[in-house]
Each structure stands twice: as C-alpha cells, then as structure tokens.
Amino acid sequence: MPDYHDDLRLAHVLADAADATTMDRFKALDLKVETKPDMTPVSEADKAAEELIRGHLHRARPRDAILGEEYGIEGTGPRRWVIDPIDGTKNYVRGVPVWATLISLMEAGENGFQPVVGVVSAPALSRRWWAAKGAGAFSGRSLTSATRLHVSKVDTIADSSFAFSSLTGWEEQGRLDGFMDLTRACWRTRGYGDFWPYMMVAEGSVDICAEPELSLWDMAANAIIVQEAGGRFTDLDGADGPGGSNGAASNGLLHDELLGYLNQRY
C-alpha cells in the first residue's frame, strides 16, 4: 500500500497556514462578507485561506490538480487536492466557533477518485482530526501528539445518537417523514451541523449522521477520517465514498438501517 506520510505532513502544514489566516479575521468587526450566486455567504477569510493553500500546493505539488470551493478546479491528473477553506461559513461570520478548514488528497482508481488523506482543522475549537489510507485516523495537536480514533460499537438505532444539520433539505427532497421517524427511533438527536458530526462519529461520541445536500469539498476529508476510524461513509443510495450529492456516516453497524430510514418517501 502506498505511504502517504509526506502528503499528510504537507496537509498539516497547509492547515497551519489556513488556521493563522482564518483566526486572524475571526470575529473581526470589519470582516467583508458577500453572497454567492447560490445565496450562501463567502467571507474574505474563505478566499484568503483558499488562495494561501493553493499557493503552497503550487510550490510543493505542482503536478497535482486542485479543487476548491471558492476558485474551482485547476489542473488534471490522478491526484487532486480538495479544499473547503471554511466549512461552516455561516457560523464563522456570526462568531460561532464551529467551523473548520477541510483539506483532502484524492487519487484516481477503479471506482473514480477516492480520498487517501484528510485533515479537518477547527482552530476556534482548538481541535484537529486527520487520517491517511491504511494508517488510521487520529486527533490531537500534531502528528507526534495524537490519539487514535475509533467509532462506537452501538448496534441498535434505539441506543444511537444521531446528528444532523437542518430540516429544510430533507423536506425539499421528500425525505422528511423518514428523517422524523429516525429521530423518534433514536436515543438522542442533536443538530451540530457541518464537519463536526462526522468527526464525532469517528471519535465514537455520535453513532450516525447525514446531510441531504453536499459538495465534494464538504465530504472528502470527512469521509477518509470516518473510514479510517472504522466507520462507513456513503451517499444516501449506499455508494461508498464522497462521490454523491449527499452523505451519510455511521459506525458501520447501523449504516443500512440509517439509509433505510432516510430513503423512506411518502
């Protein structure tokens, strides 16, 4: 199996640089915020962080392609870095500390591009998570000061903790009834949103989570971390990996039942 240590180490360097940029503007009274065509916000910090990461990658990995939320795709080839400079921009612009920079390296294979490295860095929470294919998932302050992550062993929906972002997307897709049935069947539900539920699935503090509308940059880093922690990440149709337009993550034991609920349509 390929060794991705150098790529993982680079991803940490990229995250360090992004953290310095985003924290410098977090809660700034003069932060500039615009509305994109899809009616979602983008701040000057989103743009600055992605530009910074792209600049580092151009120097360190000039042959690799780059896909980012703010500036799209550049380059071609079997290796592609996928960047969400600030996942949780709505939180960021309101001063809520639940946001993170998501950095992933994806490689082309028989089943299309799949993530092989992922780093999720949430500096306002003083937390970072990461994984590399075949090497496990970890959380900590650095590569040398880390704790290995493992998903939970909860094996019944009635005992499970379910995290989600909002209700609107489920309703728009005609999945709200199944979603509500799931919330009633679970032991506990919480609306953490964005990257955090996936990290809690990897840590074993949440058992299942799902979102109805996502982009690749929302999922790639999360997916490899959940998978390397022993869990499962698919779209709502059950295809493994972050290749769909939505996502579901679990400890693996509850995955089929999770998808069963969310695919109920009335």
mmCIF file of N, CA and C in Angstrom, residues 59-170:
data_model
loop_
_atom_site.group_PDB
_atom_site.id
_atom_site.type_symbol
_atom_site.label_atom_id
_atom_site.label_comp_id
_atom_site.label_asym_id
_atom_site.label_seq_id
_atom_site.Cartn_x
_atom_site.Cartn_y
_atom_site.Cartn_z
ATOM 1 N N ARG A 59 3.644 25.273 -5.159
ATOM 2 C CA ARG A 59 5.089 25.130 -4.935
ATOM 3 C C ARG A 59 5.466 23.704 -4.538
ATOM 4 N N ALA A 60 4.659 23.090 -3.678
ATOM 5 C CA ALA A 60 5.033 21.786 -3.114
ATOM 6 C C ALA A 60 4.600 20.607 -3.981
ATOM 7 N N ARG A 61 3.477 20.741 -4.692
ATOM 8 C CA ARG A 61 2.943 19.654 -5.518
ATOM 9 C C ARG A 61 2.467 20.218 -6.865
ATOM 10 N N PRO A 62 3.391 20.735 -7.671
ATOM 11 C CA PRO A 62 2.999 21.429 -8.908
ATOM 12 C C PRO A 62 2.284 20.542 -9.923
ATOM 13 N N ARG A 63 2.446 19.235 -9.834
ATOM 14 C CA ARG A 63 1.801 18.349 -10.805
ATOM 15 C C ARG A 63 0.394 17.935 -10.389
ATOM 16 N N ASP A 64 0.016 18.216 -9.151
ATOM 17 C CA ASP A 64 -1.293 17.806 -8.660
ATOM 18 C C ASP A 64 -2.370 18.815 -9.031
ATOM 19 N N ALA A 65 -3.587 18.322 -9.277
ATOM 20 C CA ALA A 65 -4.734 19.185 -9.519
ATOM 21 C C ALA A 65 -5.262 19.716 -8.180
ATOM 22 N N ILE A 66 -6.017 20.795 -8.251
ATOM 23 C CA ILE A 66 -6.600 21.406 -7.054
ATOM 24 C C ILE A 66 -8.062 21.730 -7.334
ATOM 25 N N LEU A 67 -8.937 21.329 -6.431
ATOM 26 C CA LEU A 67 -10.353 21.676 -6.481
ATOM 27 C C LEU A 67 -10.713 22.357 -5.173
ATOM 28 N N GLY A 68 -11.219 23.582 -5.264
ATOM 29 C CA GLY A 68 -11.617 24.318 -4.067
ATOM 30 C C GLY A 68 -12.989 24.913 -4.212
ATOM 31 N N GLU A 69 -13.631 25.161 -3.088
ATOM 32 C CA GLU A 69 -14.993 25.687 -3.124
ATOM 33 C C GLU A 69 -15.065 27.059 -3.768
ATOM 34 N N GLU A 70 -14.080 27.908 -3.519
ATOM 35 C CA GLU A 70 -14.181 29.294 -3.969
ATOM 36 C C GLU A 70 -13.636 29.531 -5.366
ATOM 37 N N TYR A 71 -12.647 28.722 -5.818
ATOM 38 C CA TYR A 71 -11.990 29.005 -7.096
ATOM 39 C C TYR A 71 -12.001 27.837 -8.070
ATOM 40 N N GLY A 72 -12.784 26.800 -7.774
ATOM 41 C CA GLY A 72 -12.991 25.737 -8.741
ATOM 42 C C GLY A 72 -11.799 24.819 -8.951
ATOM 43 N N ILE A 73 -11.750 24.221 -10.150
ATOM 44 C CA ILE A 73 -10.751 23.193 -10.464
ATOM 45 C C ILE A 73 -9.646 23.772 -11.341
ATOM 46 N N GLU A 74 -8.426 23.370 -11.058
ATOM 47 C CA GLU A 74 -7.306 23.676 -11.957
ATOM 48 C C GLU A 74 -6.377 22.476 -11.974
ATOM 49 N N GLY A 75 -5.894 22.156 -13.157
ATOM 50 C CA GLY A 75 -5.006 21.033 -13.311
ATOM 51 C C GLY A 75 -5.742 19.734 -13.586
ATOM 52 N N THR A 76 -4.979 18.736 -14.002
ATOM 53 C CA THR A 76 -5.526 17.411 -14.277
ATOM 54 C C THR A 76 -4.557 16.371 -13.730
ATOM 55 N N GLY A 77 -4.952 15.125 -13.833
ATOM 56 C CA GLY A 77 -4.067 14.061 -13.395
ATOM 57 C C GLY A 77 -4.706 13.177 -12.344
ATOM 58 N N PRO A 78 -3.978 12.158 -11.900
ATOM 59 C CA PRO A 78 -4.545 11.160 -10.996
ATOM 60 C C PRO A 78 -4.591 11.582 -9.538
ATOM 61 N N ARG A 79 -3.989 12.727 -9.201
ATOM 62 C CA ARG A 79 -4.001 13.222 -7.821
ATOM 63 C C ARG A 79 -4.668 14.586 -7.783
ATOM 64 N N ARG A 80 -5.574 14.759 -6.815
ATOM 65 C CA ARG A 80 -6.347 16.003 -6.747
ATOM 66 C C ARG A 80 -6.534 16.406 -5.286
ATOM 67 N N TRP A 81 -6.076 17.607 -4.950
ATOM 68 C CA TRP A 81 -6.315 18.159 -3.620
ATOM 69 C C TRP A 81 -7.680 18.849 -3.600
ATOM 70 N N VAL A 82 -8.458 18.577 -2.589
ATOM 71 C CA VAL A 82 -9.813 19.125 -2.483
ATOM 72 C C VAL A 82 -9.894 19.957 -1.209
ATOM 73 N N ILE A 83 -10.335 21.206 -1.354
ATOM 74 C CA ILE A 83 -10.239 22.186 -0.268
ATOM 75 C C ILE A 83 -11.588 22.847 0.001
ATOM 76 N N ASP A 84 -11.967 22.874 1.260
ATOM 77 C CA ASP A 84 -13.026 23.767 1.718
ATOM 78 C C ASP A 84 -12.365 24.711 2.716
ATOM 79 N N PRO A 85 -12.100 25.960 2.329
ATOM 80 C CA PRO A 85 -11.307 26.842 3.184
ATOM 81 C C PRO A 85 -11.966 27.123 4.536
ATOM 82 N N ILE A 86 -13.291 27.274 4.539
ATOM 83 C CA ILE A 86 -14.036 27.386 5.798
ATOM 84 C C ILE A 86 -15.342 26.622 5.637
ATOM 85 N N ASP A 87 -15.416 25.466 6.241
ATOM 86 C CA ASP A 87 -16.662 24.707 6.282
ATOM 87 C C ASP A 87 -17.431 25.192 7.495
ATOM 88 N N GLY A 88 -18.563 25.839 7.260
ATOM 89 C CA GLY A 88 -19.307 26.481 8.338
ATOM 90 C C GLY A 88 -19.165 27.995 8.285
ATOM 91 N N THR A 89 -19.188 28.549 7.071
ATOM 92 C CA THR A 89 -19.009 29.999 6.921
ATOM 93 C C THR A 89 -20.089 30.792 7.652
ATOM 94 N N LYS A 90 -21.321 30.274 7.660
ATOM 95 C CA LYS A 90 -22.384 30.989 8.381
ATOM 96 C C LYS A 90 -22.059 31.106 9.863
ATOM 97 N N ASN A 91 -21.482 30.050 10.438
ATOM 98 C CA ASN A 91 -21.021 30.135 11.823
ATOM 99 C C ASN A 91 -19.880 31.137 11.949
ATOM 100 N N TYR A 92 -18.939 31.053 11.027
ATOM 101 C CA TYR A 92 -17.755 31.923 11.068
ATOM 102 C C TYR A 92 -18.157 33.396 11.084
ATOM 103 N N VAL A 93 -19.055 33.781 10.191
ATOM 104 C CA VAL A 93 -19.380 35.206 10.081
ATOM 105 C C VAL A 93 -20.222 35.698 11.258
ATOM 106 N N ARG A 94 -20.858 34.789 11.998
ATOM 107 C CA ARG A 94 -21.634 35.170 13.175
ATOM 108 C C ARG A 94 -20.855 35.021 14.481
ATOM 109 N N GLY A 95 -19.602 34.573 14.404
ATOM 110 C CA GLY A 95 -18.804 34.435 15.602
ATOM 111 C C GLY A 95 -18.998 33.137 16.348
ATOM 112 N N VAL A 96 -19.665 32.154 15.708
ATOM 113 C CA VAL A 96 -19.822 30.824 16.306
ATOM 114 C C VAL A 96 -18.553 30.024 16.001
ATOM 115 N N PRO A 97 -17.922 29.395 17.003
ATOM 116 C CA PRO A 97 -16.610 28.778 16.771
ATOM 117 C C PRO A 97 -16.628 27.437 16.050
ATOM 118 N N VAL A 98 -17.800 26.950 15.642
ATOM 119 C CA VAL A 98 -17.882 25.638 14.982
ATOM 120 C C VAL A 98 -17.711 25.812 13.470
ATOM 121 N N TRP A 99 -16.471 25.837 13.027
ATOM 122 C CA TRP A 99 -16.111 25.904 11.610
ATOM 123 C C TRP A 99 -14.717 25.295 11.463
ATOM 124 N N ALA A 100 -14.371 24.902 10.264
ATOM 125 C CA ALA A 100 -13.089 24.221 10.068
ATOM 126 C C ALA A 100 -12.620 24.357 8.633
ATOM 127 N N THR A 101 -11.326 24.214 8.450
ATOM 128 C CA THR A 101 -10.732 24.065 7.118
ATOM 129 C C THR A 101 -10.608 22.584 6.817
ATOM 130 N N LEU A 102 -11.117 22.178 5.654
ATOM 131 C CA LEU A 102 -11.104 20.770 5.238
ATOM 132 C C LEU A 102 -10.143 20.621 4.062
ATOM 133 N N ILE A 103 -9.156 19.739 4.208
ATOM 134 C CA ILE A 103 -8.152 19.506 3.178
ATOM 135 C C ILE A 103 -8.059 18.015 2.921
ATOM 136 N N SER A 104 -8.190 17.627 1.664
ATOM 137 C CA SER A 104 -8.107 16.204 1.324
ATOM 138 C C SER A 104 -7.293 16.020 0.050
ATOM 139 N N LEU A 105 -6.587 14.902 -0.001
ATOM 140 C CA LEU A 105 -5.952 14.455 -1.242
ATOM 141 C C LEU A 105 -6.734 13.260 -1.754
ATOM 142 N N MET A 106 -7.153 13.326 -3.017
ATOM 143 C CA MET A 106 -7.872 12.221 -3.635
ATOM 144 C C MET A 106 -7.024 11.651 -4.772
ATOM 145 N N GLU A 107 -7.120 10.328 -4.956
ATOM 146 C CA GLU A 107 -6.410 9.675 -6.047
ATOM 147 C C GLU A 107 -7.382 8.905 -6.922
ATOM 148 N N ALA A 108 -7.104 8.884 -8.211
ATOM 149 C CA ALA A 108 -7.947 8.156 -9.147
ATOM 150 C C ALA A 108 -7.728 6.663 -9.002
ATOM 151 N N GLY A 109 -8.823 5.899 -9.093
ATOM 152 C CA GLY A 109 -8.752 4.448 -9.011
ATOM 153 C C GLY A 109 -9.861 3.814 -9.823
ATOM 154 N N GLU A 110 -10.083 2.535 -9.596
ATOM 155 C CA GLU A 110 -11.111 1.808 -10.356
ATOM 156 C C GLU A 110 -12.496 2.384 -10.134
ATOM 157 N N ASN A 111 -12.752 2.907 -8.954
ATOM 158 C CA ASN A 111 -14.066 3.467 -8.620
ATOM 159 C C ASN A 111 -14.066 4.983 -8.639
ATOM 160 N N GLY A 112 -13.219 5.562 -9.490
ATOM 161 C CA GLY A 112 -13.135 7.014 -9.559
ATOM 162 C C GLY A 112 -12.217 7.565 -8.480
ATOM 163 N N PHE A 113 -12.264 8.858 -8.278
ATOM 164 C CA PHE A 113 -11.419 9.492 -7.270
ATOM 165 C C PHE A 113 -11.922 9.150 -5.876
ATOM 166 N N GLN A 114 -10.999 8.751 -5.002
ATOM 167 C CA GLN A 114 -11.316 8.456 -3.611
ATOM 168 C C GLN A 114 -10.284 9.134 -2.711
ATOM 169 N N PRO A 115 -10.710 9.615 -1.548
ATOM 170 C CA PRO A 115 -9.763 10.290 -0.653
ATOM 171 C C PRO A 115 -8.758 9.319 -0.043
ATOM 172 N N VAL A 116 -7.517 9.767 0.026
ATOM 173 C CA VAL A 116 -6.448 8.964 0.645
ATOM 174 C C VAL A 116 -5.805 9.695 1.821
ATOM 175 N N VAL A 117 -6.016 11.001 1.907
ATOM 176 C CA VAL A 117 -5.538 11.810 3.023
ATOM 177 C C VAL A 117 -6.620 12.825 3.365
ATOM 178 N N GLY A 118 -6.814 13.081 4.632
ATOM 179 C CA GLY A 118 -7.773 14.098 5.039
ATOM 180 C C GLY A 118 -7.348 14.769 6.329
ATOM 181 N N VAL A 119 -7.478 16.098 6.371
ATOM 182 C CA VAL A 119 -7.245 16.869 7.595
ATOM 183 C C VAL A 119 -8.428 17.811 7.789
ATOM 184 N N VAL A 120 -8.964 17.824 8.991
ATOM 185 C CA VAL A 120 -10.025 18.747 9.377
ATOM 186 C C VAL A 120 -9.504 19.549 10.560
ATOM 187 N N SER A 121 -9.342 20.850 10.370
ATOM 188 C CA SER A 121 -8.755 21.687 11.404
ATOM 189 C C SER A 121 -9.746 22.758 11.840
ATOM 190 N N ALA A 122 -10.090 22.741 13.130
ATOM 191 C CA ALA A 122 -11.059 23.678 13.706
ATOM 192 C C ALA A 122 -10.349 24.515 14.768
ATOM 193 N N PRO A 123 -9.632 25.560 14.368
ATOM 194 C CA PRO A 123 -8.775 26.283 15.316
ATOM 195 C C PRO A 123 -9.532 27.005 16.420
ATOM 196 N N ALA A 124 -10.752 27.460 16.149
ATOM 197 C CA ALA A 124 -11.521 28.147 17.199
ATOM 198 C C ALA A 124 -11.984 27.183 18.280
ATOM 199 N N LEU A 125 -11.991 25.882 17.969
ATOM 200 C CA LEU A 125 -12.299 24.847 18.957
ATOM 201 C C LEU A 125 -11.022 24.208 19.514
ATOM 202 N N SER A 126 -9.873 24.637 18.974
ATOM 203 C CA SER A 126 -8.577 24.039 19.330
ATOM 204 C C SER A 126 -8.575 22.533 19.092
ATOM 205 N N ARG A 127 -9.149 22.115 17.943
ATOM 206 C CA ARG A 127 -9.236 20.697 17.608
ATOM 207 C C ARG A 127 -8.756 20.466 16.179
ATOM 208 N N ARG A 128 -8.155 19.292 15.961
ATOM 209 C CA ARG A 128 -7.773 18.876 14.611
ATOM 210 C C ARG A 128 -7.875 17.355 14.523
ATOM 211 N N TRP A 129 -8.352 16.905 13.370
ATOM 212 C CA TRP A 129 -8.506 15.473 13.098
ATOM 213 C C TRP A 129 -7.833 15.167 11.766
ATOM 214 N N TRP A 130 -7.326 13.938 11.598
ATOM 215 C CA TRP A 130 -6.690 13.597 10.321
ATOM 216 C C TRP A 130 -6.640 12.092 10.123
ATOM 217 N N ALA A 131 -6.386 11.721 8.868
ATOM 218 C CA ALA A 131 -6.286 10.304 8.517
ATOM 219 C C ALA A 131 -5.543 10.161 7.206
ATOM 220 N N ALA A 132 -4.937 8.997 7.012
ATOM 221 C CA ALA A 132 -4.355 8.612 5.732
ATOM 222 C C ALA A 132 -4.747 7.167 5.469
ATOM 223 N N LYS A 133 -4.925 6.834 4.225
ATOM 224 C CA LYS A 133 -5.392 5.497 3.847
ATOM 225 C C LYS A 133 -4.473 4.413 4.402
ATOM 226 N N GLY A 134 -5.083 3.488 5.130
ATOM 227 C CA GLY A 134 -4.349 2.375 5.681
ATOM 228 C C GLY A 134 -3.566 2.676 6.939
ATOM 229 N N ALA A 135 -3.619 3.936 7.408
ATOM 230 C CA ALA A 135 -2.799 4.337 8.563
ATOM 231 C C ALA A 135 -3.618 4.729 9.771
ATOM 232 N N GLY A 136 -4.949 4.671 9.685
ATOM 233 C CA GLY A 136 -5.790 5.025 10.817
ATOM 234 C C GLY A 136 -6.156 6.496 10.853
ATOM 235 N N ALA A 137 -7.038 6.842 11.791
ATOM 236 C CA ALA A 137 -7.497 8.216 11.993
ATOM 237 C C ALA A 137 -7.095 8.670 13.390
ATOM 238 N N PHE A 138 -6.790 9.972 13.505
ATOM 239 C CA PHE A 138 -6.248 10.496 14.756
ATOM 240 C C PHE A 138 -6.793 11.892 15.041
ATOM 241 N N SER A 139 -6.674 12.294 16.297
ATOM 242 C CA SER A 139 -6.983 13.654 16.705
ATOM 243 C C SER A 139 -5.933 14.090 17.699
ATOM 244 N N GLY A 140 -5.535 15.367 17.625
ATOM 245 C CA GLY A 140 -4.538 15.860 18.561
ATOM 246 C C GLY A 140 -3.956 17.172 18.092
ATOM 247 N N ARG A 141 -2.843 17.544 18.698
ATOM 248 C CA ARG A 141 -2.194 18.813 18.374
ATOM 249 C C ARG A 141 -1.211 18.695 17.209
ATOM 250 N N SER A 142 -0.685 17.490 17.007
ATOM 251 C CA SER A 142 0.310 17.315 15.942
ATOM 252 C C SER A 142 0.414 15.840 15.603
ATOM 253 N N LEU A 143 1.167 15.529 14.552
ATOM 254 C CA LEU A 143 1.362 14.142 14.143
ATOM 255 C C LEU A 143 2.013 13.309 15.240
ATOM 256 N N THR A 144 2.814 13.945 16.077
ATOM 257 C CA THR A 144 3.522 13.213 17.128
ATOM 258 C C THR A 144 2.815 13.267 18.481
ATOM 259 N N SER A 145 1.724 14.018 18.562
ATOM 260 C CA SER A 145 0.958 14.114 19.808
ATOM 261 C C SER A 145 -0.513 13.923 19.474
ATOM 262 N N ALA A 146 -0.930 12.655 19.399
ATOM 263 C CA ALA A 146 -2.255 12.360 18.870
ATOM 264 C C ALA A 146 -2.854 11.129 19.533
ATOM 265 N N THR A 147 -4.171 11.040 19.428
ATOM 266 C CA THR A 147 -4.926 9.890 19.927
ATOM 267 C C THR A 147 -5.624 9.227 18.753
ATOM 268 N N ARG A 148 -5.519 7.913 18.660
ATOM 269 C CA ARG A 148 -6.169 7.200 17.572
ATOM 270 C C ARG A 148 -7.675 7.178 17.779
ATOM 271 N N LEU A 149 -8.422 7.315 16.691
ATOM 272 C CA LEU A 149 -9.879 7.378 16.750
ATOM 273 C C LEU A 149 -10.504 6.032 16.406
ATOM 274 N N HIS A 150 -11.603 5.737 17.083
ATOM 275 C CA HIS A 150 -12.371 4.526 16.817
ATOM 276 C C HIS A 150 -13.857 4.859 16.912
ATOM 277 N N VAL A 151 -14.634 4.373 15.972
ATOM 278 C CA VAL A 151 -16.079 4.573 16.021
ATOM 279 C C VAL A 151 -16.668 3.762 17.171
ATOM 280 N N SER A 152 -17.941 4.054 17.485
ATOM 281 C CA SER A 152 -18.608 3.372 18.587
ATOM 282 C C SER A 152 -18.989 1.942 18.205
ATOM 283 N N LYS A 153 -19.443 1.202 19.197
ATOM 284 C CA LYS A 153 -19.914 -0.162 18.972
ATOM 285 C C LYS A 153 -21.418 -0.288 19.209
ATOM 286 N N VAL A 154 -22.114 0.849 19.233
ATOM 287 C CA VAL A 154 -23.572 0.835 19.387
ATOM 288 C C VAL A 154 -24.183 0.114 18.190
ATOM 289 N N ASP A 155 -25.052 -0.867 18.448
ATOM 290 C CA ASP A 155 -25.564 -1.678 17.340
ATOM 291 C C ASP A 155 -27.076 -1.667 17.196
ATOM 292 N N THR A 156 -27.753 -0.767 17.898
ATOM 293 C CA THR A 156 -29.197 -0.621 17.716
ATOM 294 C C THR A 156 -29.548 0.856 17.584
ATOM 295 N N ILE A 157 -30.461 1.166 16.684
ATOM 296 C CA ILE A 157 -30.891 2.549 16.492
ATOM 297 C C ILE A 157 -31.451 3.132 17.782
ATOM 298 N N ALA A 158 -32.143 2.323 18.561
ATOM 299 C CA ALA A 158 -32.748 2.801 19.802
ATOM 300 C C ALA A 158 -31.714 3.316 20.796
ATOM 301 N N ASP A 159 -30.472 2.859 20.676
ATOM 302 C CA ASP A 159 -29.407 3.301 21.577
ATOM 303 C C ASP A 159 -28.490 4.334 20.932
ATOM 304 N N SER A 160 -28.822 4.766 19.736
ATOM 305 C CA SER A 160 -27.891 5.589 18.963
ATOM 306 C C SER A 160 -28.102 7.087 19.167
ATOM 307 N N SER A 161 -27.021 7.819 18.946
ATOM 308 C CA SER A 161 -27.043 9.278 18.910
ATOM 309 C C SER A 161 -26.930 9.716 17.453
ATOM 310 N N PHE A 162 -27.865 10.537 16.994
ATOM 311 C CA PHE A 162 -27.966 10.944 15.591
ATOM 312 C C PHE A 162 -27.745 12.446 15.490
ATOM 313 N N ALA A 163 -26.799 12.857 14.632
ATOM 314 C CA ALA A 163 -26.519 14.271 14.425
ATOM 315 C C ALA A 163 -26.893 14.675 13.003
ATOM 316 N N PHE A 164 -27.408 15.893 12.863
ATOM 317 C CA PHE A 164 -27.850 16.402 11.558
ATOM 318 C C PHE A 164 -27.649 17.904 11.520
ATOM 319 N N SER A 165 -27.861 18.506 10.345
ATOM 320 C CA SER A 165 -27.631 19.940 10.207
ATOM 321 C C SER A 165 -28.923 20.744 10.267
ATOM 322 N N SER A 166 -29.914 20.372 9.478
ATOM 323 C CA SER A 166 -31.159 21.134 9.436
ATOM 324 C C SER A 166 -32.266 20.261 8.866
ATOM 325 N N LEU A 167 -33.484 20.789 8.851
ATOM 326 C CA LEU A 167 -34.639 20.052 8.354
ATOM 327 C C LEU A 167 -34.983 20.373 6.904
ATOM 328 N N THR A 168 -34.595 21.551 6.422
ATOM 329 C CA THR A 168 -35.115 22.039 5.144
ATOM 330 C C THR A 168 -34.770 21.131 3.970
ATOM 331 N N GLY A 169 -33.534 20.669 3.896
ATOM 332 C CA GLY A 169 -33.134 19.831 2.765
ATOM 333 C C GLY A 169 -33.883 18.523 2.714
ATOM 334 N N TRP A 170 -34.124 17.931 3.864
ATOM 335 C CA TRP A 170 -34.878 16.674 3.911
ATOM 336 C C TRP A 170 -36.299 16.886 3.402
#
